[in-house]
Amino acid sequence: MIELGLTWKEIILAAFVVGGLYAELKAIRKDIARLEKKQDKYNNLQERTHRLEIWRDEQERY
């Protein structure tokens, strides 16, 4: 067996730290997904507004 020089307390502490990091990364991924969705909605709004402006300009010509 390989001796790492770690106590059970250190191993348990490391496991909690890794678990905390995993939870934080999961929360960050969720926030990024939420922000991407908001950005998509904003981009869609910009695209629709641009189309509406083009349509309005065409209507004004006639």
CSV table of C-alpha atoms in Angstrom, one decimal:
chain,number,residue,atom,x,y,z
A,1,MET,CA,0.0,0.0,0.0
A,2,ILE,CA,1.2,3.5,-0.8
A,3,GLU,CA,1.7,5.8,2.2
A,4,LEU,CA,0.5,9.4,1.3
A,5,GLY,CA,0.9,10.9,4.7
A,6,LEU,CA,-2.6,12.1,4.9
A,7,THR,CA,-5.0,11.7,7.8
A,8,TRP,CA,-8.6,10.8,7.5
A,9,LYS,CA,-9.5,14.4,8.5
A,10,GLU,CA,-7.4,15.8,5.7
A,11,ILE,CA,-9.0,13.4,3.2
A,12,ILE,CA,-12.5,14.3,4.4
A,13,LEU,CA,-11.7,18.0,4.2
A,14,ALA,CA,-10.3,17.6,0.7
A,15,ALA,CA,-13.5,15.8,-0.3
A,16,PHE,CA,-15.6,18.7,1.0
A,17,VAL,CA,-13.5,21.2,-0.8
A,18,VAL,CA,-13.8,19.3,-4.1
A,19,GLY,CA,-17.6,19.0,-3.5
A,20,GLY,CA,-17.8,22.8,-2.9
A,21,LEU,CA,-15.8,23.6,-6.0
A,22,TYR,CA,-18.0,21.3,-8.0
A,23,ALA,CA,-21.2,22.9,-6.7
A,24,GLU,CA,-19.7,26.4,-7.5
A,25,LEU,CA,-18.9,25.4,-11.0
A,26,LYS,CA,-22.3,23.9,-11.5
A,27,ALA,CA,-23.9,27.2,-10.3
A,28,ILE,CA,-21.6,29.2,-12.7
A,29,ARG,CA,-22.6,27.0,-15.6
A,30,LYS,CA,-26.3,27.6,-14.7
A,31,ASP,CA,-25.7,31.4,-14.6
A,32,ILE,CA,-23.9,31.3,-18.0
A,33,ALA,CA,-26.8,29.3,-19.5
A,34,ARG,CA,-29.3,31.9,-18.1
A,35,LEU,CA,-27.3,34.8,-19.5
A,36,GLU,CA,-27.0,33.1,-22.9
A,37,LYS,CA,-30.8,32.8,-23.0
A,38,LYS,CA,-31.2,36.4,-22.1
A,39,GLN,CA,-28.7,37.4,-24.8
A,40,ASP,CA,-30.5,35.3,-27.4
A,41,LYS,CA,-33.8,37.1,-26.5
A,42,TYR,CA,-32.1,40.5,-26.8
A,43,ASN,CA,-30.5,39.6,-30.2
A,44,ASN,CA,-33.9,38.4,-31.4
A,45,LEU,CA,-35.4,41.7,-30.4
A,46,GLN,CA,-32.7,43.6,-32.2
A,47,GLU,CA,-33.2,41.6,-35.3
A,48,ARG,CA,-37.0,42.1,-35.2
A,49,THR,CA,-36.6,45.8,-34.6
A,50,HIS,CA,-34.3,46.1,-37.6
A,51,ARG,CA,-36.7,44.2,-39.8
A,52,LEU,CA,-39.5,46.5,-38.6
A,53,GLU,CA,-37.5,49.6,-39.4
A,54,ILE,CA,-36.8,48.3,-42.9
A,55,TRP,CA,-40.5,47.5,-43.4
A,56,ARG,CA,-41.4,51.0,-42.1
A,57,ASP,CA,-39.0,52.7,-44.5
A,58,GLU,CA,-40.4,50.7,-47.4
A,59,GLN,CA,-43.9,51.7,-46.5
A,60,GLU,CA,-42.9,55.4,-46.3
A,61,ARG,CA,-41.6,55.2,-49.9
A,62,TYR,CA,-45.0,54.3,-51.3
